[in-house]
Coordinates of C-alpha atoms and ligand atoms in Angstrom, one line a residue:
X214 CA 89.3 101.6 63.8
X215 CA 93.1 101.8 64.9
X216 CA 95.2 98.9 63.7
X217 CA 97.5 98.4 67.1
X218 CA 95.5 95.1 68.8
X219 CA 96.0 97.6 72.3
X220 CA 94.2 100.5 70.3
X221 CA 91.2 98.2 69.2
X222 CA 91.3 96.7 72.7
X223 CA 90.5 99.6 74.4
X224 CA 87.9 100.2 71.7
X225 CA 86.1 97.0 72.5
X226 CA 86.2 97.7 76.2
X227 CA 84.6 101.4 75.4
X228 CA 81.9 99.7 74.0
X229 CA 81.2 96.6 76.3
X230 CA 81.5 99.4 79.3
X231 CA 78.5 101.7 77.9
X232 CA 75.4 99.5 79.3
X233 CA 77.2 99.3 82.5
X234 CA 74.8 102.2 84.4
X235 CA 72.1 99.4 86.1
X236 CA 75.5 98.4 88.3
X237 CA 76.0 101.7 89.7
X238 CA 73.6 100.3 92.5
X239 CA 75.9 97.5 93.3
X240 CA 79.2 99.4 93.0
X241 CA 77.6 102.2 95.3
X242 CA 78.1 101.0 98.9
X243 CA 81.8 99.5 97.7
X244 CA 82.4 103.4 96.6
X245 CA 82.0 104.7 100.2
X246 CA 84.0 101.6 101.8
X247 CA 87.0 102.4 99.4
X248 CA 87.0 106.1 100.1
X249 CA 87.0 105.3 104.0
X250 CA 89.5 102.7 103.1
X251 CA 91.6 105.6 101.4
X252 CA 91.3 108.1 104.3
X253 CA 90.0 110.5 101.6
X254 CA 89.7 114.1 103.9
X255 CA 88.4 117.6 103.0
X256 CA 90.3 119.8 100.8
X257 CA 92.5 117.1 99.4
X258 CA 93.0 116.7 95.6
X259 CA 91.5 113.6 94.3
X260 CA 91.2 111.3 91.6
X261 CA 88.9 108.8 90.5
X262 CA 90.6 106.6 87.8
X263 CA 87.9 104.6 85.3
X264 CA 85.1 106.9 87.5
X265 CA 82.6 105.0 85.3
X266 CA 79.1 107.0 86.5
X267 CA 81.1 108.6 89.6
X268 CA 80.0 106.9 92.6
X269 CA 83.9 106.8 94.2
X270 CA 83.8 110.6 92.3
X271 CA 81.2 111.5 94.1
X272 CA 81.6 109.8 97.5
X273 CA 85.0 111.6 98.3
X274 CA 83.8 115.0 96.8
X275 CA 81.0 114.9 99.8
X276 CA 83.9 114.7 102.3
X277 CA 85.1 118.0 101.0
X278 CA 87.4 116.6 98.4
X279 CA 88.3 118.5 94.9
X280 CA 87.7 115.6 92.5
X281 CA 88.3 115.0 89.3
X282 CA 87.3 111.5 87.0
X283 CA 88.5 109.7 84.2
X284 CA 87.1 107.2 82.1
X285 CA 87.5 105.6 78.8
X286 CA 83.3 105.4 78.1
X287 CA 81.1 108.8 77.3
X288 CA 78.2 106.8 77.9
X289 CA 78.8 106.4 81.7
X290 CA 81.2 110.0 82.1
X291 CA 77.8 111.4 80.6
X292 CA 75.8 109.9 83.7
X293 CA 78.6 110.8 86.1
X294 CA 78.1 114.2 85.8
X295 CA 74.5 114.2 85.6
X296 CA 74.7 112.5 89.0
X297 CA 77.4 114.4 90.5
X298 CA 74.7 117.2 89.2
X299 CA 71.7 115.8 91.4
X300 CA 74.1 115.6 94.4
X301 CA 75.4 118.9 94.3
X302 CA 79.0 118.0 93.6
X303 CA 81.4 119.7 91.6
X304 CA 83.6 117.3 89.5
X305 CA 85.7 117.5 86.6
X306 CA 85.0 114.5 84.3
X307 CA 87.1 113.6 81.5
X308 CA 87.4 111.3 78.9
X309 CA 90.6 109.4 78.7
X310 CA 92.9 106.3 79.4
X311 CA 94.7 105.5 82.7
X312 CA 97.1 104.0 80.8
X313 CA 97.9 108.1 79.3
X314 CA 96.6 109.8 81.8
X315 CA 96.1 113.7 80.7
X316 CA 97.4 115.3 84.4
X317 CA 100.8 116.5 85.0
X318 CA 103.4 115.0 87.4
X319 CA 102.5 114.9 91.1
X320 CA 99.2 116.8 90.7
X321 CA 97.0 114.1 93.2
X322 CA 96.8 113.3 97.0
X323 CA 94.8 110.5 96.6
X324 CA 94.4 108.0 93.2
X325 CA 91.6 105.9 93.6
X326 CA 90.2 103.3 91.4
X327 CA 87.4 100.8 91.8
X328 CA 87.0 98.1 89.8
X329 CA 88.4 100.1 87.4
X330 CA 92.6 100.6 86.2
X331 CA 92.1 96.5 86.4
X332 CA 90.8 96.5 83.1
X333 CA 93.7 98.6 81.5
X334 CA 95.8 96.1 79.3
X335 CA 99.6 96.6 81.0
X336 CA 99.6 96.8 84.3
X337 CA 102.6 98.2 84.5
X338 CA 101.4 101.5 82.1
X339 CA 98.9 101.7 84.0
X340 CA 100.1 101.7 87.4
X341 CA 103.3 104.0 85.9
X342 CA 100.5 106.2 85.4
X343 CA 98.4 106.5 88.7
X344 CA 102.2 106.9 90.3
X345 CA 103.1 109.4 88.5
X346 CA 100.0 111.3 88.5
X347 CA 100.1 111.3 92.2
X348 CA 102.1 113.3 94.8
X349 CA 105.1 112.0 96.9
X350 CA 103.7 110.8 99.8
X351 CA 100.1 110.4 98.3
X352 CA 98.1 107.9 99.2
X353 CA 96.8 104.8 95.8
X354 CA 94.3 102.8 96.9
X355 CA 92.0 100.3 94.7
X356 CA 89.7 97.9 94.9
X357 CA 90.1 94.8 92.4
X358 CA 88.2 91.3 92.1
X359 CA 90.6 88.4 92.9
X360 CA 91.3 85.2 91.0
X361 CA 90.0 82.7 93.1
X362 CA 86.4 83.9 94.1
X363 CA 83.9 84.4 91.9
X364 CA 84.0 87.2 89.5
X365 CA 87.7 86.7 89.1
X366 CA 86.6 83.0 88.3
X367 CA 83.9 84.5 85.9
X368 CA 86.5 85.9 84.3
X369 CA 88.4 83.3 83.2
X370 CA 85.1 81.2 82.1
X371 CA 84.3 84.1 79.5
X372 CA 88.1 84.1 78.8
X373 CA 87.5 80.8 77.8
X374 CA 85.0 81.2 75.6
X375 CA 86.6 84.3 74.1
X376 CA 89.4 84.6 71.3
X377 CA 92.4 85.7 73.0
X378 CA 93.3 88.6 74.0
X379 CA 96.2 90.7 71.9
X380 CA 100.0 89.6 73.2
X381 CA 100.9 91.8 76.5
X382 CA 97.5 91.9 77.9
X383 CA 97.2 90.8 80.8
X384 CA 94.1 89.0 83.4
X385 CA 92.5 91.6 85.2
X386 CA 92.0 89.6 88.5
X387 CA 95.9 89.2 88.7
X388 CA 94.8 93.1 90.2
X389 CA 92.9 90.8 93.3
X390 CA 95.6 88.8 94.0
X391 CA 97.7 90.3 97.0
X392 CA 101.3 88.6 96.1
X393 CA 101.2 90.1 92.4
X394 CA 99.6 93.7 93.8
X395 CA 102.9 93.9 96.4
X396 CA 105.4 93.3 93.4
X397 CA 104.1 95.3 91.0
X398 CA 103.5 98.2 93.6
X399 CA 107.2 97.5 94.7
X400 CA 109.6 99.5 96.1
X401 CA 107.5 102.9 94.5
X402 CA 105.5 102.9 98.2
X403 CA 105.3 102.0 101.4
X404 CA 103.1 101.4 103.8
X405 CA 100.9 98.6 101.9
X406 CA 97.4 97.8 103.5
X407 CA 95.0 95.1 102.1
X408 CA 91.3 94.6 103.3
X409 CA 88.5 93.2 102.1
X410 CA 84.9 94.1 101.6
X411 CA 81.8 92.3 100.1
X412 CA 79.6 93.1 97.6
X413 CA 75.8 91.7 98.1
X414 CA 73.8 91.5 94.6
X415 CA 70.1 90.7 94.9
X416 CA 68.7 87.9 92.4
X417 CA 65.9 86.5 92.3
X418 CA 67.6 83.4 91.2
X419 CA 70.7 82.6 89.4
X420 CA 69.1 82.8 85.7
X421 CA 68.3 86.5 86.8
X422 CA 71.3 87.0 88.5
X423 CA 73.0 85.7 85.1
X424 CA 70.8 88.0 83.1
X425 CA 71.5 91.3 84.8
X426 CA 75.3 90.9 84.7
X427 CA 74.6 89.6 80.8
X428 CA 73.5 93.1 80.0
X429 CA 75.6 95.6 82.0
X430 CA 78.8 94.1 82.3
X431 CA 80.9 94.6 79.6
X432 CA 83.2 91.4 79.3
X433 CA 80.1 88.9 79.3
X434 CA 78.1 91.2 77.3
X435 CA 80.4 90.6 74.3
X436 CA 80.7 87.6 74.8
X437 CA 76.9 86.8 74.8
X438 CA 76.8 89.5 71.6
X439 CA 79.3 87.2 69.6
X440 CA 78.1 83.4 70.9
X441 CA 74.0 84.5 70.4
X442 CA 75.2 85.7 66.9
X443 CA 77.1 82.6 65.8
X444 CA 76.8 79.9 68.5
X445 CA 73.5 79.8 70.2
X446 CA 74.2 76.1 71.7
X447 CA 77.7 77.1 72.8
X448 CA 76.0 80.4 74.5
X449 CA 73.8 77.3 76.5
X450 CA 76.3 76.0 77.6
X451 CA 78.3 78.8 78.6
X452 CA 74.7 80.3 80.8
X453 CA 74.8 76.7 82.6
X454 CA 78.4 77.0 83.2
X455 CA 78.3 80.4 84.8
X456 CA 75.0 79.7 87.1
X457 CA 77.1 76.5 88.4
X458 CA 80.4 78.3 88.8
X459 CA 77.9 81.4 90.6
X460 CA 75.9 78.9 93.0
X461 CA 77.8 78.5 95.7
X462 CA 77.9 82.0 96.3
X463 CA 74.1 82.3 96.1
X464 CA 71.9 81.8 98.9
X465 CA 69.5 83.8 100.5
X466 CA 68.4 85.6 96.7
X467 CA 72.0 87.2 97.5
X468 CA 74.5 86.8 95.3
X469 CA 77.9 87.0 97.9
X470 CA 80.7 89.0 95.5
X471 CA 84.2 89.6 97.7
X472 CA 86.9 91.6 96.8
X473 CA 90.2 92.9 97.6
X474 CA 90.7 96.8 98.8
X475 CA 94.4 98.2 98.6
X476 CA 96.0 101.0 99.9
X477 CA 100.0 102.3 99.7
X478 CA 102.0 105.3 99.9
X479 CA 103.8 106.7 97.6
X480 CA 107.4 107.3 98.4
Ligands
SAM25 C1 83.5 97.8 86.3 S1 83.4 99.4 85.7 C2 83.7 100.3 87.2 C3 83.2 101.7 87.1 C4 83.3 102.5 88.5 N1 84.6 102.7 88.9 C5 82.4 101.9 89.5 O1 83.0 101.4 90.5 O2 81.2 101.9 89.4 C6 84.9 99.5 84.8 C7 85.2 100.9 84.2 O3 86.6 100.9 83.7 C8 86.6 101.8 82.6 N2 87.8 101.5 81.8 C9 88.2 100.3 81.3 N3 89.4 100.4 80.7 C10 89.8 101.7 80.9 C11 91.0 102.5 80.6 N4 92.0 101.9 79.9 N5 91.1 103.8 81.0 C12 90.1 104.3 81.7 N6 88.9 103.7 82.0 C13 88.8 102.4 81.7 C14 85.3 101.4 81.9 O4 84.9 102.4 80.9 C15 84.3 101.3 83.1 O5 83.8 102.6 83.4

């Protein structure tokens, strides 16, 4: 493995993303509120940025888009195209890092990530990236979890539990949070918008609902990997944290998970 901490970064986050496919359910419906929120149209030139198993891909090439994905995991680029295969849709996946993104200059309409470029380590690569990559006049939009509701909170309870992160990385939810979105976009577009939309998780209860997100999502999977290894009574207490900090979102065997959509123009 590479010595640069970003390098072996990225290396953990290709691993903790490959059991991600159960979530494709859940990140489904947020794929077609994000390419509405985009105003993806027919015969535009698209890109999905960390496409994971192509739902966002796949959504905006059924509109009549030419789409292309990127992702850092072959595990879930391997499923995207076998599911852009069932629907009929003709992608290009390709295996890579938003944060060096293999496109020329100006090449994109529309940049779209969901849940995705949040996880890059420099925001400001990254985003130099998607800006680049797209057209004057293109159209980023993205949708991110904030700080302050619950998987942004999640976040920073496996944080906590985590050695830290390599110098220069930075939070991912600092993506949710509208005041740190409109600087870093800046004066590189125009026409900000900012919605919201709501992702509904089924769970039998919150041990379940704990469970599920144990085993597909890739920051608490390593997490749970390293503490069941070395720690089991610190990995207890961790579980009862996280059903506490998730219960006042739970009701109804619905687990309530917000978020933030953004959409800009490049100038
Ligand atoms: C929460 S998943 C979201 C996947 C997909 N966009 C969706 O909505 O279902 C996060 C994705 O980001 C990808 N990812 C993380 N860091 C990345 C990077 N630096 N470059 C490209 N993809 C990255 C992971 O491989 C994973 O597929």
């Amino acid at each position: 493995m590479s010595e640069d901490p970003i390098a072996q970064f990225k290396e953990n986050q290709r691993q903790g993303w490959k059991h991600f496919i159960p979530l494709e359910a859940m990140t489904t419906p947020a794929a077609a509120r994000l390419v509405k929120h985009a105003n993806v149209r027919a015969g535009q030139e698209v890109l999905d940025v960390a496409c994971g198993t192509g739902v966002v891909a796949i959504t905006a090439s059924r509109l009549g888009a030419r789409v292309r994905g990127l992702d850092l995991t072959p595990e879930l680029l391997e499923r995207a195209r076998e599911n852009a295969r069932i629907a009929g849709a003709e992608i290009a996946f390709a295996e890579g890092d938003v944060e060096a993104m293999p496109f020329p200059d100006a090449t994109f309409d529309v940049v779209l990530s969901q849940f995705g470029h949040m996880f890059a380590p420099r925001p400001d690569v990254a985003l130099g990236e998607m800006l680049r990559v797209l057209k004057p006049g293109g159209t980023i939009a993205f949708s991110t979890w904030p700080p302050e509701l619950l998987i942004g909170s999640s976040f920073r309870l496996v944080g906590s539990y985590m050695p830290p992160p390599p110098p220069g990385v930075s939070p991912p939810p600092q993506w949710g949070d509208v005041a740190v979105v409109r600087e870093r976009l800046g004066a590189a577009v125009k026409d900000i918008v900012f919605d919201r939309g709501c992702m509904l998780v089924p769970a039998l209860t919150l041990a379940n609902y704990r469970d599920h997100i144990e085993h597909t999502a890739g920051p608490m999977l390593k997490l749970v990997e390293m503490l069941g290894a070395s720690d089991p009574a610190r990995l207890a207490q961790f579980r009862r944290e996280y059903e506490a900090l998730a219960a006042p979102y739970y009701a109804d065997n619905i687990v309530r998970q917000d978020y933030l959509m953004t959409r800009a123009v490049r100038q």
